[in-house]
């Protein structure tokens, strides 16, 4: 079957990574979590004194961008890709509260976005990729054969995060989580470079009232449909655009 490109964007904590990862594993595609790349740059900045308090030494970060090597390698234990920063596995560190609370300003820097978008496009040049993030369908792969924009109400997303924390035995206030979800939505949607928005040709998936299995089933159907359409387009060569033998 012809390989396609799948772009999955959406708000934070709406379950897009779970669904993207599971689809990629099932259909044998590469999975890239683009948020992990913004998190890895943030970790580099934190570890190398590029943050002074909340301020970023943007000139130093700009000069050092080509020293930040980000890659992904499959973890045989989890069956999922781990993130590496300059050869070191940083999957756990990039999910820390410290990185989470510093990543938004890093993700607004245009030179960071340009560098990471170029790397993401290189990773997807042979298709057969599922990438999730905020600007995949709009900026990274505007020609993706399948684009999905995932959303759920802020209350439902806050409840899911609240339940997750509770299951891990961590104390949390629902109101604080809800406030944080709303704040992150605002920052993502109002950034000057590549703000979060649904691409005109993306399918909207509101998963507020869907189970994970229902979501997965929906995505698989969309993938099969997009593949059929890509095959049909490929076979639909008119005489004038059919190359001469
Ligand atoms: O999905 P996440 O929470 O791991 O993303 C981390 C941060 O990176 C978040 O502030 C949004 C930002 N991001 C982005 O600006 N563009 C992307 N393609 C992916 C993530």
Coordinates of C-alpha atoms and ligand atoms in Angstrom, one line a residue:
X1 CA 0.0 0.0 0.0
X2 CA 1.2 3.5 -0.8
X3 CA 2.7 5.3 2.2
X4 CA 1.2 8.5 3.3
X5 CA 1.9 11.3 5.8
X6 CA -0.3 11.7 8.9
X7 CA -0.4 15.0 10.8
X8 CA -2.2 15.1 14.2
X9 CA -2.5 18.5 15.9
X10 CA -4.5 19.7 18.8
X11 CA -4.7 21.1 22.3
X12 CA -2.6 19.9 25.2
X13 CA -3.8 16.9 27.1
X14 CA -6.4 15.8 24.6
X15 CA -4.9 12.3 24.1
X16 CA -3.5 12.9 20.6
X17 CA -0.1 11.3 21.4
X18 CA -1.6 8.1 22.6
X19 CA -3.7 7.7 19.5
X20 CA -0.9 8.8 17.1
X21 CA 1.6 6.3 18.7
X22 CA -0.8 3.4 18.7
X23 CA -1.7 4.0 15.0
X24 CA 2.0 4.2 14.0
X25 CA 2.8 1.0 15.8
X26 CA -0.2 -0.8 14.2
X27 CA 0.6 0.2 10.7
X28 CA 4.4 0.2 10.9
X29 CA 4.9 3.9 10.4
X30 CA 7.6 6.1 12.2
X31 CA 6.1 8.1 15.1
X32 CA 7.5 11.5 16.0
X33 CA 6.3 13.5 19.0
X34 CA 7.3 17.0 17.9
X35 CA 6.6 18.4 21.4
X36 CA 9.5 16.2 22.6
X37 CA 11.8 18.2 20.3
X38 CA 10.7 21.5 21.8
X39 CA 11.2 20.0 25.3
X40 CA 14.7 18.7 24.4
X41 CA 15.8 22.2 23.3
X42 CA 14.4 23.5 26.6
X43 CA 16.3 20.9 28.6
X44 CA 19.5 21.9 26.7
X45 CA 18.8 25.6 27.6
X46 CA 18.2 24.7 31.3
X47 CA 21.3 22.5 31.5
X48 CA 23.6 25.0 29.8
X49 CA 22.8 28.2 31.7
X50 CA 20.8 29.8 28.8
X51 CA 18.0 30.6 31.2
X52 CA 18.6 33.3 33.8
X53 CA 15.5 32.8 35.9
X54 CA 12.7 33.2 33.5
X55 CA 14.8 35.1 30.9
X56 CA 16.3 33.4 27.9
X57 CA 19.7 34.4 26.5
X58 CA 18.3 34.2 22.9
X59 CA 21.6 35.2 21.2
X60 CA 23.4 32.3 22.9
X61 CA 20.7 29.8 22.1
X62 CA 20.6 31.0 18.5
X63 CA 24.4 30.4 18.2
X64 CA 24.2 27.0 19.8
X65 CA 21.2 25.6 17.9
X66 CA 23.4 23.6 15.6
X67 CA 25.0 21.9 18.6
X68 CA 21.6 20.5 19.7
X69 CA 21.2 17.1 18.2
X70 CA 17.8 15.5 18.8
X71 CA 17.0 11.9 17.7
X72 CA 14.6 9.2 18.6
X73 CA 15.3 5.5 19.2
X74 CA 12.8 2.7 19.8
X75 CA 12.8 1.5 23.4
X76 CA 12.3 -2.3 23.1
X77 CA 10.7 -2.4 26.6
X78 CA 7.9 0.1 25.9
X79 CA 7.8 -0.4 22.2
X80 CA 7.8 3.4 21.9
X81 CA 10.5 5.8 20.7
X82 CA 12.6 7.6 23.4
X83 CA 14.0 11.0 22.9
X84 CA 17.8 11.5 22.8
X85 CA 19.7 14.8 23.2
X86 CA 23.2 14.7 21.9
X87 CA 23.3 10.9 22.3
X88 CA 21.8 10.8 25.8
X89 CA 18.4 9.3 26.6
X90 CA 16.4 12.2 28.1
X91 CA 12.9 10.8 27.8
X92 CA 12.3 11.1 31.6
X93 CA 14.0 14.5 32.0
X94 CA 12.0 16.2 29.2
X95 CA 8.7 15.3 31.0
X96 CA 9.8 17.0 34.3
X97 CA 7.8 19.9 35.7
X98 CA 10.9 22.1 35.2
X99 CA 10.9 21.5 31.5
X100 CA 7.1 21.7 31.2
X101 CA 7.1 25.1 32.9
X102 CA 9.9 26.5 30.6
X103 CA 9.0 25.1 27.2
X104 CA 6.3 27.6 26.1
X105 CA 8.6 30.6 25.7
X106 CA 11.2 28.4 23.9
X107 CA 8.5 27.2 21.5
X108 CA 7.7 30.9 20.6
X109 CA 11.2 31.6 19.3
X110 CA 11.1 31.8 15.5
X111 CA 14.7 30.5 15.0
X112 CA 14.0 27.5 17.2
X113 CA 10.8 26.7 15.3
X114 CA 12.6 27.1 11.9
X115 CA 15.4 24.7 13.0
X116 CA 13.0 22.1 14.3
X117 CA 10.5 22.3 11.4
X118 CA 13.4 21.7 9.0
X119 CA 14.4 18.6 11.0
X120 CA 10.8 17.4 11.1
X121 CA 10.4 17.8 7.4
X122 CA 13.6 15.8 6.8
X123 CA 12.3 13.0 9.0
X124 CA 9.1 12.8 6.9
X125 CA 10.6 13.1 3.5
X126 CA 10.0 9.4 2.6
X127 CA 6.4 9.5 4.1
X128 CA 5.2 6.6 6.2
X129 CA 5.2 8.9 9.3
X130 CA 2.7 9.9 12.0
X131 CA 3.7 13.2 13.6
X132 CA 1.8 15.0 16.4
X133 CA 2.1 18.6 17.6
X134 CA 0.6 22.0 17.1
X135 CA 1.6 23.0 13.6
X136 CA 2.1 19.8 11.7
X137 CA -0.9 20.1 9.3
X138 CA -0.4 23.8 8.9
X139 CA 3.4 24.3 8.7
X140 CA 5.4 21.1 8.8
X141 CA 3.4 18.9 6.3
X142 CA 0.9 21.2 4.6
X143 CA 0.5 18.5 1.9
X144 CA -0.2 15.6 4.4
X145 CA -2.7 13.1 3.0
X146 CA -4.4 12.8 6.4
X147 CA -4.7 15.7 8.8
X148 CA -6.6 15.5 12.1
X149 CA -7.2 18.2 14.6
X150 CA -8.1 16.9 18.1
X151 CA -10.0 18.7 20.7
X152 CA -12.0 18.2 23.9
X153 CA -13.5 20.7 26.3
X154 CA -11.1 22.2 28.8
X155 CA -13.1 20.7 31.7
X156 CA -12.8 17.2 30.2
X157 CA -9.1 17.6 29.6
X158 CA -8.6 18.9 33.1
X159 CA -10.5 16.0 34.5
X160 CA -8.4 13.5 32.6
X161 CA -5.2 15.1 33.9
X162 CA -6.7 15.2 37.4
X163 CA -7.5 11.4 37.2
X164 CA -4.0 10.6 35.8
X165 CA -2.3 12.4 38.7
X166 CA -4.6 10.8 41.2
X167 CA -3.8 7.4 39.8
X168 CA -0.1 8.1 40.3
X169 CA -0.9 9.1 43.9
X170 CA -0.1 12.8 43.4
X171 CA -2.1 15.6 45.1
X172 CA -3.8 18.0 42.7
X173 CA -6.4 20.7 42.6
X174 CA -8.9 20.4 39.8
X175 CA -9.4 24.2 39.6
X176 CA -5.6 24.7 39.3
X177 CA -5.3 22.1 36.5
X178 CA -8.3 23.7 34.7
X179 CA -6.6 27.1 34.9
X180 CA -3.3 25.7 33.6
X181 CA -5.1 23.9 30.7
X182 CA -6.8 27.2 29.7
X183 CA -3.6 29.2 30.0
X184 CA -1.7 26.7 27.8
X185 CA -4.5 26.8 25.2
X186 CA -4.3 30.6 25.1
X187 CA -0.4 30.7 24.7
X188 CA -0.6 28.0 22.0
X189 CA -3.3 29.9 20.0
X190 CA -1.8 33.4 20.3
X191 CA 1.8 32.8 19.5
X192 CA 3.1 34.9 16.6
X193 CA 4.9 32.1 14.7
X194 CA 2.8 29.0 13.8
X195 CA 0.0 29.4 16.3
X196 CA -2.2 26.4 17.0
X197 CA -5.0 26.4 14.5
X198 CA -6.9 23.8 12.6
X199 CA -5.7 23.5 9.0
X200 CA -8.7 24.1 6.6
X201 CA -8.5 20.6 5.3
X202 CA -8.0 18.9 8.7
X203 CA -10.7 16.6 10.1
X204 CA -12.0 17.8 13.4
X205 CA -12.1 15.1 16.2
X206 CA -13.8 16.2 19.4
X207 CA -13.1 13.3 21.7
X208 CA -14.9 14.7 24.7
X209 CA -17.2 11.7 24.8
X210 CA -15.2 9.0 23.1
X211 CA -13.4 6.1 24.7
X212 CA -9.7 5.5 23.7
X213 CA -10.8 2.5 21.7
X214 CA -13.5 4.4 19.8
X215 CA -10.9 7.1 18.9
X216 CA -8.4 4.5 17.7
X217 CA -11.0 2.9 15.6
X218 CA -12.0 6.2 14.1
X219 CA -8.4 7.1 13.3
X220 CA -7.8 3.7 11.6
X221 CA -10.8 4.2 9.4
X222 CA -9.6 7.6 8.4
X223 CA -6.1 6.2 7.7
X224 CA -7.6 3.5 5.4
X225 CA -9.8 6.0 3.6
X226 CA -6.8 8.4 3.1
X227 CA -4.7 5.6 1.7
X228 CA -7.5 4.6 -0.8
X229 CA -7.8 8.2 -1.9
X230 CA -4.0 8.5 -2.3
X231 CA -4.0 5.3 -4.4
X232 CA -6.8 6.6 -6.6
X233 CA -5.0 9.9 -7.1
X234 CA -1.9 8.0 -8.0
X235 CA -3.7 5.9 -10.6
X236 CA -5.6 8.9 -12.0
X237 CA -2.7 10.2 -14.2
X238 CA -4.1 12.1 -17.2
X239 CA -2.2 11.8 -20.5
X240 CA -0.6 15.2 -20.2
X241 CA 0.9 14.5 -16.7
X242 CA 1.8 10.9 -17.4
X243 CA 5.6 10.9 -18.1
X244 CA 6.6 9.7 -21.5
X245 CA 8.4 6.3 -21.5
Ligands
LIG1 O1 2.8 18.4 23.3 P1 3.7 18.9 24.4 O2 3.0 19.4 25.7 O3 4.8 17.9 24.7 O4 4.4 20.2 23.8 C1 5.4 20.9 24.5 C2 5.4 22.3 24.1 O5 5.9 22.5 22.8 C3 4.1 23.1 24.2 O6 4.3 24.4 24.8 C4 3.6 23.3 22.8 C5 4.9 23.3 22.0 N1 4.8 22.7 20.7 C6 4.8 23.5 19.6 O7 4.8 24.7 19.8 N2 4.8 23.0 18.4 C7 4.7 21.7 18.2 N3 4.7 21.2 16.9 C8 4.7 20.8 19.3 C9 4.7 21.3 20.5

